Amino acid sequence: DADVTQTPRNRITKTGKRIMLECSQTKGHDRMYWYRQDPGLGLRLIYYSFDVKDINKGEISDGYSVSRQAQAKFSLSLESAIPNQTALYFCATSDYNDRAFFGQGTRLTVV
Amino acid sequence: DAKTTQPPSMDCAEGRAANLPCNHSTISGNEYVYWYRQIHSQGPQYIIHGLKNNETNEMASLIITEDRKSSTLILPHATLRDTAVYYCIVSPLIISNFGNEKLTFGTGTRLTIIP
């Protein structure tokens, strides 16, 4: 079983719809992250959380929200999806050495 | 602001050593150098990290210059499965407790292993 699991793996949604991407981890790490990847742009940080009561905006948080329901769960929501949010989304956790462990990714298409 | 500079692409012959450079001239004393790779569209994979001493593990070696302004990731015997985008990142360790540190990825080096 994967250490970091993302659901769904692929999703097509319509403009204006609300969508939630879920992430769960079995690493026991406190720190969790959501990244977005667009072709040719590397990974960009959307939100991150250092523990259950801590939520921080990353460099591209506009249009997104997150919820840290438990140490193991970190969800990313798009309240009203728009086409330029079409991207590959990654969830990650990190350990005390800042080694990050990534999920398999969610490919989101907004039409 | 990018803390690291990497060449956008490199080729390496299969079986040879792949040497991937990274410049990080503004690195701070408490920042480590981390390397990750991303194979196709999979999630990035941790490779190695170091502070100032050279490091080696089962995947690669990391050579950091004495002034710490640059480093080289070495894959000793590259295989076709090493074809990926390689990211060099500088970051403090969490335990240093310097505030909200986070991993910031740039665009990396696309390494292609040639048969």
CSV table of N, CA, C and O in Angstrom, one decimal, chain A:
chain,number,residue,atom,x,y,z
A,1,ASP,N,0.8,-1.2,0.0
A,1,ASP,CA,0.0,0.0,0.0
A,1,ASP,C,0.9,1.3,0.0
A,1,ASP,O,1.9,1.3,0.6
A,2,ALA,N,0.4,2.3,-0.7
A,2,ALA,CA,1.1,3.5,-0.8
A,2,ALA,C,1.1,4.2,0.5
A,2,ALA,O,0.2,4.2,1.3
A,3,ASP,N,2.3,5.0,0.8
A,3,ASP,CA,2.3,5.7,2.1
A,3,ASP,C,1.5,7.0,2.0
A,3,ASP,O,0.9,7.4,3.0
A,4,VAL,N,1.3,7.5,0.8
A,4,VAL,CA,0.5,8.7,0.6
A,4,VAL,C,-0.5,8.4,-0.5
A,4,VAL,O,-0.1,8.1,-1.6
A,5,THR,N,-1.8,8.4,-0.2
A,5,THR,CA,-2.8,8.0,-1.1
A,5,THR,C,-3.7,9.2,-1.5
A,5,THR,O,-4.2,9.9,-0.6
A,6,GLN,N,-3.8,9.4,-2.8
A,6,GLN,CA,-4.7,10.5,-3.2
A,6,GLN,C,-5.9,10.0,-4.0
A,6,GLN,O,-5.8,9.0,-4.7
A,7,THR,N,-7.0,10.6,-3.7
A,7,THR,CA,-8.2,10.2,-4.4
A,7,THR,C,-9.0,11.4,-4.8
A,7,THR,O,-9.0,12.4,-4.1
A,8,PRO,N,-9.6,11.5,-6.0
A,8,PRO,CA,-9.4,10.5,-7.1
A,8,PRO,C,-8.1,10.6,-7.8
A,8,PRO,O,-7.4,11.6,-7.6
A,9,ARG,N,-7.8,9.7,-8.7
A,9,ARG,CA,-6.5,9.8,-9.5
A,9,ARG,C,-6.8,10.6,-10.7
A,9,ARG,O,-5.9,11.3,-11.2
A,10,ASN,N,-8.0,10.6,-11.2
A,10,ASN,CA,-8.3,11.4,-12.4
A,10,ASN,C,-9.7,11.9,-12.2
A,10,ASN,O,-10.6,11.3,-11.6
A,11,ARG,N,-10.0,13.2,-12.6
A,11,ARG,CA,-11.3,13.8,-12.4
A,11,ARG,C,-11.5,14.8,-13.5
A,11,ARG,O,-10.6,15.7,-13.8
A,12,ILE,N,-12.7,14.7,-14.1
A,12,ILE,CA,-13.1,15.8,-15.1
A,12,ILE,C,-14.3,16.4,-14.5
A,12,ILE,O,-15.3,15.7,-14.1
A,13,THR,N,-14.3,17.7,-14.4
A,13,THR,CA,-15.4,18.5,-13.8
A,13,THR,C,-15.8,19.7,-14.6
A,13,THR,O,-14.9,20.1,-15.5
A,14,LYS,N,-16.9,20.2,-14.4
A,14,LYS,CA,-17.4,21.4,-15.2
A,14,LYS,C,-17.0,22.7,-14.4
A,14,LYS,O,-17.0,22.7,-13.2
A,15,THR,N,-16.9,23.7,-15.2
A,15,THR,CA,-16.6,25.0,-14.6
A,15,THR,C,-17.8,25.4,-13.7
A,15,THR,O,-18.9,25.2,-13.9
A,16,GLY,N,-17.4,25.9,-12.5
A,16,GLY,CA,-18.3,26.3,-11.5
A,16,GLY,C,-18.7,25.3,-10.4
A,16,GLY,O,-19.3,25.6,-9.4
A,17,LYS,N,-18.3,24.1,-10.7
A,17,LYS,CA,-18.5,23.0,-9.8
A,17,LYS,C,-17.6,23.0,-8.6
A,17,LYS,O,-16.4,23.4,-8.7
A,18,ARG,N,-18.0,22.5,-7.4
A,18,ARG,CA,-17.2,22.4,-6.3
A,18,ARG,C,-16.6,21.0,-6.3
A,18,ARG,O,-17.3,20.0,-6.6
A,19,ILE,N,-15.3,20.9,-6.1
A,19,ILE,CA,-14.6,19.6,-6.1
A,19,ILE,C,-13.6,19.5,-4.9
A,19,ILE,O,-13.0,20.5,-4.5
A,20,MET,N,-13.5,18.3,-4.4
A,20,MET,CA,-12.6,18.0,-3.3
A,20,MET,C,-11.6,16.9,-3.7
A,20,MET,O,-12.0,15.9,-4.2
A,21,LEU,N,-10.4,17.2,-3.5
A,21,LEU,CA,-9.3,16.2,-3.6
A,21,LEU,C,-8.9,15.7,-2.3
A,21,LEU,O,-8.6,16.6,-1.4
A,22,GLU,N,-8.8,14.4,-2.1
A,22,GLU,CA,-8.4,13.9,-0.7
A,22,GLU,C,-7.1,13.3,-0.7
A,22,GLU,O,-6.6,12.8,-1.7
A,23,CYS,N,-6.5,13.4,0.5
A,23,CYS,CA,-5.1,12.8,0.7
A,23,CYS,C,-5.1,12.2,2.0
A,23,CYS,O,-5.5,12.8,3.0
A,24,SER,N,-4.6,11.0,2.1
A,24,SER,CA,-4.4,10.4,3.4
A,24,SER,C,-3.0,9.7,3.4
A,24,SER,O,-2.4,9.3,2.4
A,25,GLN,N,-2.4,9.7,4.6
A,25,GLN,CA,-1.0,9.2,4.7
A,25,GLN,C,-0.9,8.2,5.9
A,25,GLN,O,-1.6,8.4,6.9
A,26,THR,N,0.0,7.3,5.8
A,26,THR,CA,0.3,6.3,6.8
A,26,THR,C,1.7,6.5,7.4
A,26,THR,O,2.2,5.6,8.1
A,27,LYS,N,2.3,7.6,7.1
A,27,LYS,CA,3.7,7.8,7.5
A,27,LYS,C,3.7,8.3,9.0
A,27,LYS,O,4.8,8.3,9.6
A,28,GLY,N,2.6,8.8,9.5
A,28,GLY,CA,2.6,9.4,10.8
A,28,GLY,C,3.3,10.8,10.9
A,28,GLY,O,3.6,11.2,12.0
A,29,HIS,N,3.4,11.4,9.8
A,29,HIS,CA,4.1,12.8,9.7
A,29,HIS,C,3.1,13.8,10.1
A,29,HIS,O,1.9,13.8,9.8
A,30,ASP,N,3.5,14.9,10.7
A,30,ASP,CA,2.7,16.0,11.1
A,30,ASP,C,2.5,17.0,9.9
A,30,ASP,O,1.5,17.6,9.7
A,31,ARG,N,3.5,17.0,9.0
A,31,ARG,CA,3.5,18.1,8.0
A,31,ARG,C,2.9,17.5,6.7
A,31,ARG,O,3.4,16.4,6.2
A,32,MET,N,2.0,18.2,6.1
A,32,MET,CA,1.4,17.8,4.9
A,32,MET,C,1.3,19.0,3.9
A,32,MET,O,1.2,20.2,4.4
A,33,TYR,N,1.3,18.7,2.6
A,33,TYR,CA,1.4,19.8,1.6
A,33,TYR,C,0.5,19.4,0.4
A,33,TYR,O,0.3,18.3,0.1
A,34,TRP,N,0.0,20.5,-0.3
A,34,TRP,CA,-0.6,20.3,-1.6
A,34,TRP,C,0.1,21.2,-2.6
A,34,TRP,O,0.4,22.4,-2.4
A,35,TYR,N,0.5,20.5,-3.7
A,35,TYR,CA,1.2,21.1,-4.8
A,35,TYR,C,0.4,21.0,-6.1
A,35,TYR,O,-0.4,20.1,-6.2
A,36,ARG,N,0.7,22.0,-6.9
A,36,ARG,CA,0.1,21.9,-8.3
A,36,ARG,C,1.2,21.9,-9.3
A,36,ARG,O,2.2,22.6,-9.1
A,37,GLN,N,1.0,21.1,-10.3
A,37,GLN,CA,2.1,21.1,-11.4
A,37,GLN,C,1.4,21.3,-12.7
A,37,GLN,O,0.5,20.6,-13.1
A,38,ASP,N,1.9,22.3,-13.4
A,38,ASP,CA,1.5,22.6,-14.8
A,38,ASP,C,2.7,22.3,-15.7
A,38,ASP,O,3.9,22.4,-15.3
A,39,PRO,N,2.5,22.0,-16.9
A,39,PRO,CA,3.6,21.7,-17.8
A,39,PRO,C,4.6,22.8,-17.9
A,39,PRO,O,4.3,23.9,-18.1
A,40,GLY,N,5.9,22.4,-17.7
A,40,GLY,CA,7.0,23.3,-17.8
A,40,GLY,C,7.2,24.3,-16.6
A,40,GLY,O,8.0,25.1,-16.6
A,41,LEU,N,6.3,24.1,-15.5
A,41,LEU,CA,6.4,25.1,-14.4
A,41,LEU,C,6.9,24.4,-13.1
A,41,LEU,O,6.9,25.1,-12.1
A,42,GLY,N,7.3,23.2,-13.1
A,42,GLY,CA,7.7,22.6,-11.9
A,42,GLY,C,6.5,22.4,-10.9
A,42,GLY,O,5.3,22.5,-11.3
A,43,LEU,N,6.8,22.3,-9.6
A,43,LEU,CA,5.7,22.2,-8.6
A,43,LEU,C,5.5,23.5,-7.9
A,43,LEU,O,6.5,24.1,-7.5
A,44,ARG,N,4.3,23.9,-7.7
A,44,ARG,CA,4.0,25.1,-6.9
A,44,ARG,C,3.2,24.8,-5.7
A,44,ARG,O,2.2,24.1,-5.8
A,45,LEU,N,3.5,25.4,-4.6
A,45,LEU,CA,2.9,25.1,-3.3
A,45,LEU,C,1.6,25.8,-3.2
A,45,LEU,O,1.5,27.1,-3.4
A,46,ILE,N,0.5,25.1,-2.9
A,46,ILE,CA,-0.8,25.7,-2.7
A,46,ILE,C,-1.1,26.0,-1.3
A,46,ILE,O,-1.4,27.2,-0.9
A,47,TYR,N,-1.1,25.0,-0.4
A,47,TYR,CA,-1.3,25.1,1.0
A,47,TYR,C,-0.4,24.1,1.7
A,47,TYR,O,0.0,23.1,1.1
A,48,TYR,N,-0.1,24.4,3.0
A,48,TYR,CA,0.6,23.4,3.8
A,48,TYR,C,0.2,23.5,5.2
A,48,TYR,O,-0.3,24.5,5.7
A,49,SER,N,0.4,22.4,5.9
A,49,SER,CA,-0.1,22.3,7.3
A,49,SER,C,1.0,21.6,8.1
A,49,SER,O,1.5,20.5,7.8
A,50,PHE,N,1.4,22.2,9.2
A,50,PHE,CA,2.4,21.6,10.1
A,50,PHE,C,1.8,20.8,11.2
A,50,PHE,O,2.6,20.0,11.9
A,51,ASP,N,0.6,20.9,11.5
A,51,ASP,CA,-0.1,20.0,12.4
A,51,ASP,C,-1.6,20.2,12.2
A,51,ASP,O,-2.0,21.1,11.4
A,52,VAL,N,-2.4,19.5,12.9
A,52,VAL,CA,-3.9,19.5,12.7
A,52,VAL,C,-4.5,20.9,12.9
A,52,VAL,O,-5.4,21.3,12.2
A,53,LYS,N,-3.9,21.7,13.7
A,53,LYS,CA,-4.5,23.0,14.0
A,53,LYS,C,-3.8,24.1,13.2
A,53,LYS,O,-4.0,25.3,13.4
A,54,ASP,N,-2.9,23.8,12.3
A,54,ASP,CA,-2.1,24.7,11.5
A,54,ASP,C,-2.4,24.6,10.0
A,54,ASP,O,-2.2,23.6,9.4
A,55,ILE,N,-2.8,25.8,9.4
A,55,ILE,CA,-3.0,25.8,8.0
A,55,ILE,C,-2.3,27.1,7.5
A,55,ILE,O,-2.4,28.2,8.1
A,56,ASN,N,-1.5,26.9,6.4
A,56,ASN,CA,-0.8,28.1,5.8
A,56,ASN,C,-0.9,28.1,4.3
A,56,ASN,O,-0.9,27.1,3.7
A,57,LYS,N,-1.0,29.4,3.8
A,57,LYS,CA,-1.1,29.5,2.4
A,57,LYS,C,0.2,29.4,1.7
A,57,LYS,O,1.2,29.9,2.3
A,58,GLY,N,0.2,28.8,0.6
A,58,GLY,CA,1.5,28.7,-0.2
A,58,GLY,C,1.5,29.9,-1.2
A,58,GLY,O,0.8,30.9,-1.1
A,59,GLU,N,2.2,29.7,-2.3
A,59,GLU,CA,2.4,30.8,-3.3
A,59,GLU,C,1.2,30.9,-4.2
A,59,GLU,O,1.0,32.0,-4.8
A,60,ILE,N,0.3,29.9,-4.3
A,60,ILE,CA,-0.8,30.1,-5.3
A,60,ILE,C,-2.1,29.6,-4.6
A,60,ILE,O,-2.8,28.7,-5.2
A,61,SER,N,-2.5,30.1,-3.5
A,61,SER,CA,-3.6,29.6,-2.7
A,61,SER,C,-5.0,30.2,-3.2
A,61,SER,O,-6.0,29.6,-2.9
A,62,ASP,N,-5.0,31.2,-4.0
A,62,ASP,CA,-6.2,31.8,-4.5
A,62,ASP,C,-7.1,30.8,-5.2
A,62,ASP,O,-6.6,30.2,-6.2
A,63,GLY,N,-8.4,30.7,-4.9
A,63,GLY,CA,-9.2,29.8,-5.5
A,63,GLY,C,-9.3,28.4,-4.9
A,63,GLY,O,-10.0,27.5,-5.4
A,64,TYR,N,-8.5,28.2,-3.9
A,64,TYR,CA,-8.4,26.9,-3.2
A,64,TYR,C,-8.6,27.1,-1.7
A,64,TYR,O,-8.4,28.1,-1.1
A,65,SER,N,-9.1,26.0,-1.1
A,65,SER,CA,-9.1,25.9,0.4
A,65,SER,C,-8.7,24.5,0.8
A,65,SER,O,-8.7,23.6,0.0
A,66,VAL,N,-8.4,24.4,2.1
A,66,VAL,CA,-8.0,23.1,2.6
A,66,VAL,C,-8.6,22.8,3.9
A,66,VAL,O,-9.1,23.7,4.6
A,67,SER,N,-8.6,21.5,4.3
A,67,SER,CA,-9.1,21.1,5.6
A,67,SER,C,-8.2,20.0,6.1
A,67,SER,O,-7.9,19.0,5.3
A,68,ARG,N,-7.7,20.1,7.3
A,68,ARG,CA,-6.9,19.1,7.9
A,68,ARG,C,-7.7,18.4,9.0
A,68,ARG,O,-7.8,18.8,10.1
A,69,GLN,N,-8.4,17.3,8.5
A,69,GLN,CA,-9.4,16.7,9.4
A,69,GLN,C,-8.7,15.9,10.5
A,69,GLN,O,-9.3,15.6,11.6
A,70,ALA,N,-7.5,15.4,10.3
A,70,ALA,CA,-6.8,14.6,11.2
A,70,ALA,C,-5.3,14.6,10.8
A,70,ALA,O,-5.0,15.1,9.7
A,71,GLN,N,-4.5,14.1,11.7
A,71,GLN,CA,-3.1,14.1,11.3
A,71,GLN,C,-2.8,13.4,9.9
A,71,GLN,O,-2.0,13.8,9.1
A,72,ALA,N,-3.6,12.4,9.7
A,72,ALA,CA,-3.4,11.6,8.5
A,72,ALA,C,-4.2,12.1,7.2
A,72,ALA,O,-4.0,11.6,6.1
A,73,LYS,N,-5.0,13.1,7.4
A,73,LYS,CA,-5.9,13.5,6.3
A,73,LYS,C,-5.8,15.0,6.0
A,73,LYS,O,-5.9,15.8,6.9
A,74,PHE,N,-5.6,15.3,4.7
A,74,PHE,CA,-5.5,16.7,4.3
A,74,PHE,C,-6.2,16.9,3.0
A,74,PHE,O,-5.8,16.3,2.0
A,75,SER,N,-7.3,17.6,2.9
A,75,SER,CA,-8.1,17.7,1.7
A,75,SER,C,-8.0,19.1,1.1
A,75,SER,O,-7.9,20.1,1.8
A,76,LEU,N,-8.0,19.1,-0.2
A,76,LEU,CA,-7.9,20.3,-1.0
A,76,LEU,C,-9.3,20.5,-1.7
A,76,LEU,O,-9.8,19.6,-2.4
A,77,SER,N,-9.9,21.7,-1.6
A,77,SER,CA,-11.1,22.0,-2.3
A,77,SER,C,-11.0,23.1,-3.3
A,77,SER,O,-10.3,24.1,-3.0
A,78,LEU,N,-11.7,23.0,-4.4
A,78,LEU,CA,-11.9,24.1,-5.3
A,78,LEU,C,-13.4,24.4,-5.2
A,78,LEU,O,-14.2,23.6,-5.6
A,79,GLU,N,-13.7,25.6,-4.7
A,79,GLU,CA,-15.1,25.9,-4.4
A,79,GLU,C,-15.9,26.1,-5.7
A,79,GLU,O,-17.0,25.8,-5.7
A,80,SER,N,-15.2,26.7,-6.7
A,80,SER,CA,-15.9,26.9,-8.0
A,80,SER,C,-14.8,26.8,-9.0
A,80,SER,O,-14.1,27.7,-9.3
A,81,ALA,N,-14.7,25.6,-9.5
A,81,ALA,CA,-13.6,25.3,-10.4
A,81,ALA,C,-13.7,26.1,-11.7
A,81,ALA,O,-14.7,26.4,-12.3
A,82,ILE,N,-12.5,26.5,-12.2
A,82,ILE,CA,-12.3,27.2,-13.4
A,82,ILE,C,-11.3,26.5,-14.3
A,82,ILE,O,-10.4,25.7,-13.8
A,83,PRO,N,-11.4,26.7,-15.6
A,83,PRO,CA,-10.5,25.9,-16.5
A,83,PRO,C,-9.0,26.1,-16.2
A,83,PRO,O,-8.2,25.1,-16.4
A,84,ASN,N,-8.5,27.2,-15.8
A,84,ASN,CA,-7.1,27.3,-15.5
A,84,ASN,C,-6.6,26.6,-14.3
A,84,ASN,O,-5.5,26.7,-13.9
A,85,GLN,N,-7.5,25.9,-13.6
A,85,GLN,CA,-7.2,25.1,-12.5
A,85,GLN,C,-6.9,23.6,-13.0
A,85,GLN,O,-6.7,22.7,-12.2
A,86,THR,N,-7.0,23.4,-14.3
A,86,THR,CA,-6.7,22.2,-14.9
A,86,THR,C,-5.2,21.9,-14.7
A,86,THR,O,-4.4,22.8,-15.1
A,87,ALA,N,-4.8,20.8,-14.0
A,87,ALA,CA,-3.4,20.6,-13.6
A,87,ALA,C,-3.3,19.2,-13.0
A,87,ALA,O,-4.3,18.5,-12.8
A,88,LEU,N,-2.1,18.9,-12.7
A,88,LEU,CA,-1.7,17.7,-11.9
A,88,LEU,C,-1.5,18.2,-10.5
A,88,LEU,O,-0.7,19.1,-10.2
A,89,TYR,N,-2.2,17.5,-9.5
A,89,TYR,CA,-2.1,17.9,-8.1
A,89,TYR,C,-1.4,16.8,-7.3
A,89,TYR,O,-1.8,15.7,-7.4
A,90,PHE,N,-0.5,17.3,-6.5
A,90,PHE,CA,0.2,16.3,-5.6
A,90,PHE,C,0.0,16.7,-4.1
A,90,PHE,O,0.2,17.8,-3.8
A,91,CYS,N,-0.2,15.7,-3.3
A,91,CYS,CA,-0.2,15.8,-1.9
A,91,CYS,C,1.2,15.2,-1.4
A,91,CYS,O,1.7,14.3,-2.0
A,92,ALA,N,1.7,15.8,-0.3
A,92,ALA,CA,3.0,15.2,0.2
A,92,ALA,C,3.0,15.4,1.7
A,92,ALA,O,2.3,16.2,2.3
A,93,THR,N,3.8,14.6,2.3
A,93,THR,CA,4.1,14.7,3.8
A,93,THR,C,5.6,14.8,3.9
A,93,THR,O,6.4,14.5,2.9
A,94,SER,N,6.1,15.3,5.0
A,94,SER,CA,7.5,15.4,5.2
A,94,SER,C,7.9,15.0,6.6
A,94,SER,O,7.1,15.2,7.6
A,95,ASP,N,9.1,14.4,6.8
A,95,ASP,CA,9.5,14.0,8.1
A,95,ASP,C,10.5,15.0,8.7
A,95,ASP,O,10.6,16.1,8.2
A,96,TYR,N,11.1,14.7,9.8
A,96,TYR,CA,11.9,15.6,10.6
A,96,TYR,C,13.1,16.0,9.8
A,96,TYR,O,13.7,17.0,10.1
A,97,ASN,N,13.5,15.3,8.8
A,97,ASN,CA,14.7,15.6,8.0
A,97,ASN,C,14.2,16.4,6.7
A,97,ASN,O,15.0,16.5,5.8
A,98,ASP,N,13.0,16.8,6.7
A,98,ASP,CA,12.4,17.4,5.5
A,98,ASP,C,12.4,16.6,4.3
A,98,ASP,O,12.4,17.1,3.1
A,99,ARG,N,12.5,15.3,4.4
A,99,ARG,CA,12.3,14.4,3.3
A,99,ARG,C,10.8,14.3,3.0
A,99,ARG,O,10.1,13.9,3.9
A,100,ALA,N,10.5,14.6,1.8
A,100,ALA,CA,9.1,14.6,1.4
A,100,ALA,C,8.7,13.3,0.7
A,100,ALA,O,9.5,12.8,0.0
A,101,PHE,N,7.5,12.9,1.0
A,101,PHE,CA,6.9,11.7,0.4
A,101,PHE,C,5.6,12.1,-0.4
A,101,PHE,O,4.7,12.6,0.3
A,102,PHE,N,5.6,11.8,-1.6
A,102,PHE,CA,4.5,12.3,-2.5
A,102,PHE,C,3.5,11.2,-2.8
A,102,PHE,O,3.9,10.0,-2.9
A,103,GLY,N,2.3,11.6,-3.0
A,103,GLY,CA,1.3,10.7,-3.5
A,103,GLY,C,1.4,10.6,-5.0
A,103,GLY,O,2.3,11.2,-5.7
A,104,GLN,N,0.6,9.8,-5.6
A,104,GLN,CA,0.7,9.4,-7.1
A,104,GLN,C,0.1,10.6,-7.9
A,104,GLN,O,0.3,10.6,-9.1
A,105,GLY,N,-0.5,11.5,-7.3
A,105,GLY,CA,-1.1,12.6,-8.1
A,105,GLY,C,-2.5,12.5,-8.5
A,105,GLY,O,-3.0,11.3,-8.6
A,106,THR,N,-3.2,13.6,-8.7
A,106,THR,CA,-4.6,13.6,-9.2
A,106,THR,C,-4.6,14.5,-10.4
A,106,THR,O,-4.2,15.7,-10.3
A,107,ARG,N,-5.0,14.0,-11.5
A,107,ARG,CA,-5.1,14.8,-12.7
A,107,ARG,C,-6.5,15.3,-12.8
A,107,ARG,O,-7.4,14.6,-13.0
A,108,LEU,N,-6.6,16.6,-12.7
A,108,LEU,CA,-7.9,17.3,-12.7
A,108,LEU,C,-8.0,18.1,-14.0
A,108,LEU,O,-7.1,18.9,-14.4
A,109,THR,N,-9.2,17.9,-14.7
A,109,THR,CA,-9.5,18.7,-15.9
A,109,THR,C,-10.8,19.4,-15.6
A,109,THR,O,-11.8,18.8,-15.2
A,110,VAL,N,-10.8,20.7,-15.8
A,110,VAL,CA,-12.0,21.5,-15.7
A,110,VAL,C,-12.4,22.0,-17.1
A,110,VAL,O,-11.6,22.6,-17.8
A,111,VAL,N,-13.6,21.6,-17.4
A,111,VAL,CA,-14.1,21.9,-18.8
A,111,VAL,C,-15.2,23.0,-18.8
A,111,VAL,O,-15.8,23.2,-17.7
